[in-house]
């Protein structure tokens, strides 16, 4: 099983090693020290940038899937309410069939939102194995003996990039590694929480899917915090950079393309209205005209009721003869 896993990861390890060596060569060409920490640290960050650039199509698909899931939440809730309290096998199968039919008709995949992180996991393990081989001196991909020796000398704030808290060769590892693990855990929590609090409609928050995500919101950072003691400094640095990249990317997307009915959509509408009000003050146009909305129809004031004219009694002098 171990050999199969190793053979499966070998192309990914080679790709990660190639990106690191190529980035390192470019950095040394512009003046960075070949065996210095900055060159190798930036080489690991380059892996993040390359991977995340390649994952942009999957990220776009994730955003579309998330929006589609929120749009069909009312229909999903109707199906769930329809079979609520019915636990027999036939009811469960019927609910599953109707749910899958709704996914099919709306061209929605509930697992599409997980694709980017699932695709990144092999890269994560590939970098783990590369750093481990650099620590033990094992060759991989374009790394030759000279590059391996230089990478082993690379430091991040005094801690070797291939060090872990379990296999520390420098006292600085016990300082740098915990700080990076905390940054990794907090940033992972922030990225997930931002999606759940800003870019979900009330209907989506009332769904079982949201409850599962809420559980992962606390479980995943805890898993990373516990397992982080066995991660190399370079690996934790990679995941911290990935989380920061994700936070920036999601902030831009949530501000410009919020999910329907989410708090972010209300904030976007408020920003557009404020901008339209400023433009209306300069141009004299109405806010509705600038936003392309129909002009409000003012209710006409109701006509005042006609006053009844009371007949007046003529003076006795003007009455006709014989009139009472």
Coordinates of C-alpha atoms in Angstrom, one line a residue:
X1 CA 0.0 0.0 0.0
X2 CA 2.9 2.3 0.9
X3 CA 4.6 1.7 -2.5
X4 CA 1.3 2.3 -4.3
X5 CA 0.8 5.6 -2.5
X6 CA 4.4 6.6 -3.2
X7 CA 4.1 5.8 -6.9
X8 CA 0.9 7.8 -7.0
X9 CA 2.5 10.8 -5.5
X10 CA 5.7 10.7 -7.5
X11 CA 4.6 12.9 -10.4
X12 CA 3.2 15.4 -7.9
X13 CA 6.5 15.3 -5.9
X14 CA 8.4 15.9 -9.2
X15 CA 6.2 18.8 -10.1
X16 CA 6.6 20.4 -6.7
X17 CA 10.3 20.0 -6.8
X18 CA 10.5 21.4 -10.4
X19 CA 8.6 24.5 -9.4
X20 CA 10.8 25.0 -6.4
X21 CA 14.0 24.6 -8.3
X22 CA 12.8 26.8 -11.2
X23 CA 11.7 29.6 -8.8
X24 CA 15.0 29.3 -6.9
X25 CA 17.0 29.6 -10.1
X26 CA 15.1 32.7 -11.0
X27 CA 15.5 34.3 -7.6
X28 CA 19.3 33.6 -7.5
X29 CA 19.6 35.1 -11.0
X30 CA 18.3 38.4 -9.6
X31 CA 20.6 38.5 -6.7
X32 CA 19.2 36.2 -3.9
X33 CA 21.8 34.0 -2.1
X34 CA 21.6 30.5 -3.4
X35 CA 21.8 28.9 0.0
X36 CA 19.8 31.6 1.8
X37 CA 16.5 31.3 3.5
X38 CA 14.7 34.0 1.5
X39 CA 15.3 32.3 -1.8
X40 CA 14.0 28.9 -0.6
X41 CA 11.1 30.4 1.3
X42 CA 10.0 32.3 -1.8
X43 CA 10.4 29.1 -3.8
X44 CA 7.8 27.4 -1.5
X45 CA 5.5 30.5 -1.9
X46 CA 5.9 30.1 -5.7
X47 CA 4.5 26.6 -5.4
X48 CA 1.4 28.2 -3.8
X49 CA 1.1 30.8 -6.6
X50 CA 1.5 28.3 -9.4
X51 CA -0.9 25.8 -7.9
X52 CA -3.6 28.4 -7.1
X53 CA -3.3 29.8 -10.6
X54 CA -3.9 26.4 -12.1
X55 CA -6.9 25.9 -9.8
X56 CA -8.6 29.1 -10.9
X57 CA -11.1 27.2 -13.2
X58 CA -11.9 24.9 -10.2
X59 CA -12.4 28.0 -8.0
X60 CA -14.8 29.5 -10.5
X61 CA -16.7 26.2 -10.6
X62 CA -16.8 26.2 -6.8
X63 CA -18.3 29.8 -6.7
X64 CA -20.9 28.8 -9.3
X65 CA -21.8 25.6 -7.4
X66 CA -22.1 27.5 -4.1
X67 CA -24.4 30.1 -5.7
X68 CA -26.5 27.4 -7.3
X69 CA -26.8 25.5 -4.0
X70 CA -28.1 28.6 -2.3
X71 CA -30.6 29.3 -5.0
X72 CA -32.2 25.8 -4.7
X73 CA -32.2 25.9 -0.9
X74 CA -36.0 26.7 -0.8
X75 CA -36.7 23.7 -3.0
X76 CA -34.5 21.5 -0.9
X77 CA -36.3 22.6 2.2
X78 CA -39.7 21.8 0.6
X79 CA -38.5 18.2 -0.1
X80 CA -37.1 17.9 3.5
X81 CA -40.4 19.2 5.0
X82 CA -42.4 16.8 2.8
X83 CA -40.7 13.8 4.3
X84 CA -40.1 15.2 7.8
X85 CA -40.9 12.7 10.5
X86 CA -41.1 9.8 8.0
X87 CA -38.2 7.4 8.7
X88 CA -39.2 4.3 6.7
X89 CA -37.0 3.0 3.9
X90 CA -39.4 4.0 1.1
X91 CA -39.6 7.6 2.3
X92 CA -35.8 7.9 2.6
X93 CA -35.4 6.5 -0.9
X94 CA -38.1 8.8 -2.3
X95 CA -36.5 11.9 -0.6
X96 CA -33.0 10.9 -2.0
X97 CA -34.5 10.4 -5.5
X98 CA -36.2 13.8 -5.4
X99 CA -33.1 15.5 -4.1
X100 CA -30.9 14.0 -6.7
X101 CA -33.4 14.9 -9.4
X102 CA -33.3 18.5 -8.2
X103 CA -29.5 18.5 -8.4
X104 CA -29.7 17.1 -11.9
X105 CA -32.3 19.5 -13.2
X106 CA -30.5 22.5 -11.7
X107 CA -27.1 21.2 -12.8
X108 CA -25.8 21.5 -9.3
X109 CA -23.2 19.3 -7.6
X110 CA -23.1 19.7 -3.8
X111 CA -19.5 18.4 -3.7
X112 CA -18.1 20.9 -6.3
X113 CA -17.4 23.4 -3.5
X114 CA -14.9 20.9 -2.0
X115 CA -12.9 20.3 -5.2
X116 CA -10.2 23.0 -4.7
X117 CA -9.2 21.8 -1.2
X118 CA -9.4 18.1 -2.3
X119 CA -7.1 18.9 -5.3
X120 CA -4.7 20.7 -3.1
X121 CA -4.2 17.8 -0.7
X122 CA -2.0 15.8 -3.0
X123 CA 0.1 18.9 -3.6
X124 CA 0.3 19.2 0.2
X125 CA 1.5 15.6 0.6
X126 CA 3.8 16.0 -2.3
X127 CA 5.5 19.0 -0.7
X128 CA 5.6 17.1 2.6
X129 CA 7.6 14.3 0.9
X130 CA 9.9 16.7 -0.9
X131 CA 10.8 18.5 2.3
X132 CA 11.3 15.2 4.1
X133 CA 13.7 14.0 1.4
X134 CA 15.6 17.3 1.6
X135 CA 16.0 16.8 5.3
X136 CA 17.2 13.2 4.9
X137 CA 19.3 13.9 1.8
X138 CA 17.2 11.8 -0.7
X139 CA 17.2 13.0 -4.3
X140 CA 14.0 13.8 -6.1
X141 CA 13.2 15.3 -9.5
X142 CA 15.6 18.1 -10.5
X143 CA 17.2 18.4 -7.0
X144 CA 20.8 17.4 -7.2
X145 CA 23.3 17.0 -4.4
X146 CA 24.4 20.7 -4.5
X147 CA 20.8 22.0 -4.4
X148 CA 19.9 19.6 -1.6
X149 CA 22.9 20.8 0.5
X150 CA 21.8 24.5 -0.1
X151 CA 18.2 23.7 0.8
X152 CA 19.3 22.1 4.0
X153 CA 21.1 25.3 5.0
X154 CA 18.0 27.4 4.3
X155 CA 16.4 29.1 7.4
X156 CA 13.1 30.8 8.1
X157 CA 13.8 33.2 11.0
X158 CA 16.5 30.9 12.2
X159 CA 14.6 27.6 11.8
X160 CA 15.5 25.1 9.0
X161 CA 12.7 24.8 6.5
X162 CA 12.7 21.0 6.7
X163 CA 12.6 20.9 10.5
X164 CA 9.5 19.8 12.5
X165 CA 8.8 20.2 16.2
X166 CA 9.3 16.4 16.5
X167 CA 12.6 16.4 14.6
X168 CA 14.0 19.8 15.5
X169 CA 17.7 20.4 14.8
X170 CA 17.6 24.1 15.9
X171 CA 16.1 25.7 19.1
X172 CA 14.5 28.3 16.8
X173 CA 12.2 25.6 15.5
X174 CA 10.4 25.5 18.9
X175 CA 9.7 29.2 18.5
X176 CA 8.9 29.6 14.8
X177 CA 6.9 26.4 14.3
X178 CA 4.3 27.0 17.0
X179 CA 3.8 30.6 15.7
X180 CA 3.3 29.3 12.2
X181 CA 0.9 26.6 13.3
X182 CA -1.2 29.2 15.2
X183 CA -1.3 31.4 12.0
X184 CA -2.2 28.4 9.9
X185 CA -5.0 27.4 12.3
X186 CA -6.5 30.9 12.7
X187 CA -6.3 31.7 9.0
X188 CA -8.0 28.4 8.1
X189 CA -10.8 29.2 10.6
X190 CA -11.1 32.7 9.2
X191 CA -11.4 31.6 5.6
X192 CA -14.2 29.1 6.3
X193 CA -16.0 31.5 8.6
X194 CA -16.0 34.3 6.1
X195 CA -17.8 32.1 3.6
X196 CA -20.4 31.0 6.1
X197 CA -21.2 34.4 7.7
X198 CA -21.0 36.7 4.7
X199 CA -21.9 34.7 1.6
X200 CA -24.8 32.5 2.7
X201 CA -28.5 33.3 2.6
X202 CA -30.8 32.7 5.6
X203 CA -32.3 29.7 3.7
X204 CA -28.9 28.2 3.1
X205 CA -28.0 28.6 6.8
X206 CA -31.1 26.6 7.7
X207 CA -30.1 23.6 5.7
X208 CA -28.3 20.4 6.8
X209 CA -25.5 21.2 4.4
X210 CA -24.8 24.4 6.4
X211 CA -24.8 22.4 9.7
X212 CA -22.1 20.0 8.2
X213 CA -20.0 23.0 7.1
X214 CA -20.4 24.5 10.6
X215 CA -19.0 21.4 12.1
X216 CA -16.1 21.4 9.7
X217 CA -15.5 25.0 10.6
X218 CA -14.3 23.9 14.0
X219 CA -13.0 20.4 13.2
X220 CA -10.6 21.2 10.4
X221 CA -8.6 23.9 12.2
X222 CA -8.4 21.6 15.2
X223 CA -7.0 18.8 13.0
X224 CA -4.4 21.1 11.5
X225 CA -3.4 22.4 15.0
X226 CA -2.9 18.9 16.4
X227 CA -1.1 17.5 13.3
X228 CA 0.9 20.7 12.8
X229 CA 3.5 19.5 15.3
X230 CA 4.6 16.9 12.7
X231 CA 4.7 19.3 9.7
X232 CA 7.9 20.8 8.4
X233 CA 8.4 24.6 8.7
X234 CA 8.2 24.8 4.9
X235 CA 5.0 22.9 4.8
X236 CA 3.3 25.0 7.5
X237 CA 4.5 28.1 5.6
X238 CA 2.9 26.7 2.4
X239 CA -0.5 26.2 4.1
X240 CA -0.3 29.7 5.7
X241 CA 0.3 31.2 2.3
X242 CA -2.5 29.2 0.8
X243 CA -4.9 30.4 3.5
X244 CA -3.9 34.0 3.0
X245 CA -4.3 33.7 -0.8
X246 CA -7.8 32.1 -0.3
X247 CA -8.8 34.9 2.1
X248 CA -7.8 37.6 -0.4
X249 CA -9.4 35.7 -3.3
X250 CA -12.7 35.1 -1.5
X251 CA -12.9 38.7 -0.3
X252 CA -12.7 40.0 -3.8
X253 CA -15.3 37.5 -5.1
X254 CA -17.7 38.0 -2.2
X255 CA -17.6 41.8 -2.6
X256 CA -18.2 41.6 -6.4
X257 CA -20.3 38.5 -6.9
X258 CA -22.1 37.7 -3.6
X259 CA -24.5 34.9 -3.3
X260 CA -28.2 35.8 -3.7
X261 CA -29.9 36.8 -0.4
X262 CA -26.6 36.8 1.5
X263 CA -25.4 39.7 3.8
X264 CA -22.7 40.4 1.2
X265 CA -25.3 41.0 -1.4
X266 CA -27.1 43.5 0.9
X267 CA -23.7 45.3 1.5
X268 CA -23.1 45.4 -2.3
X269 CA -26.6 46.9 -2.9
X270 CA -25.9 49.5 -0.2
X271 CA -22.5 50.4 -1.8
X272 CA -24.1 50.8 -5.2
X273 CA -26.9 53.0 -3.8
X274 CA -24.5 55.2 -2.0
X275 CA -22.4 55.6 -5.2
X276 CA -25.6 56.3 -7.1
X277 CA -26.6 59.0 -4.6
X278 CA -23.3 60.8 -5.0
X279 CA -23.6 60.7 -8.8
X280 CA -27.2 61.9 -8.6
X281 CA -26.1 64.9 -6.5
X282 CA -23.6 65.8 -9.3
X283 CA -25.7 65.1 -12.4
X284 CA -29.2 65.9 -11.2
X285 CA -30.5 62.5 -12.2
X286 CA -32.5 60.3 -9.9
X287 CA -31.0 57.4 -8.0
X288 CA -33.4 55.0 -9.7
X289 CA -32.4 56.2 -13.2
X290 CA -28.7 55.7 -12.4
X291 CA -29.3 52.2 -11.0
X292 CA -31.6 51.3 -13.9
X293 CA -34.6 50.8 -11.6
X294 CA -38.2 51.9 -12.3
X295 CA -39.0 55.3 -11.0
X296 CA -41.2 55.2 -7.9
X297 CA -44.9 56.1 -8.6
X298 CA -46.2 58.7 -6.2
X299 CA -49.7 58.2 -5.1
X300 CA -52.0 61.1 -6.2
X301 CA -53.5 63.1 -3.4
X302 CA -57.2 62.2 -2.9
X303 CA -59.5 65.0 -4.1
X304 CA -61.2 66.9 -1.2
X305 CA -64.8 66.0 -0.9
X306 CA -67.2 68.5 -2.4
X307 CA -68.9 70.7 0.2
X308 CA -72.6 70.6 0.3
X309 CA -74.1 74.0 -0.3
X310 CA -77.0 74.7 2.1
X311 CA -80.0 76.5 0.5
X312 CA -80.4 79.9 1.9
X313 CA -83.8 81.3 2.8
X314 CA -84.7 84.4 0.7
X315 CA -85.6 87.6 2.5
X316 CA -89.4 88.3 2.8
X317 CA -89.1 91.3 0.5
X318 CA -87.8 89.1 -2.4
X319 CA -90.4 86.3 -2.1
X320 CA -92.9 86.0 -4.9
X321 CA -96.5 86.7 -4.0
X322 CA -98.2 83.6 -2.6
X323 CA -94.9 82.0 -1.5
X324 CA -94.8 80.7 2.0

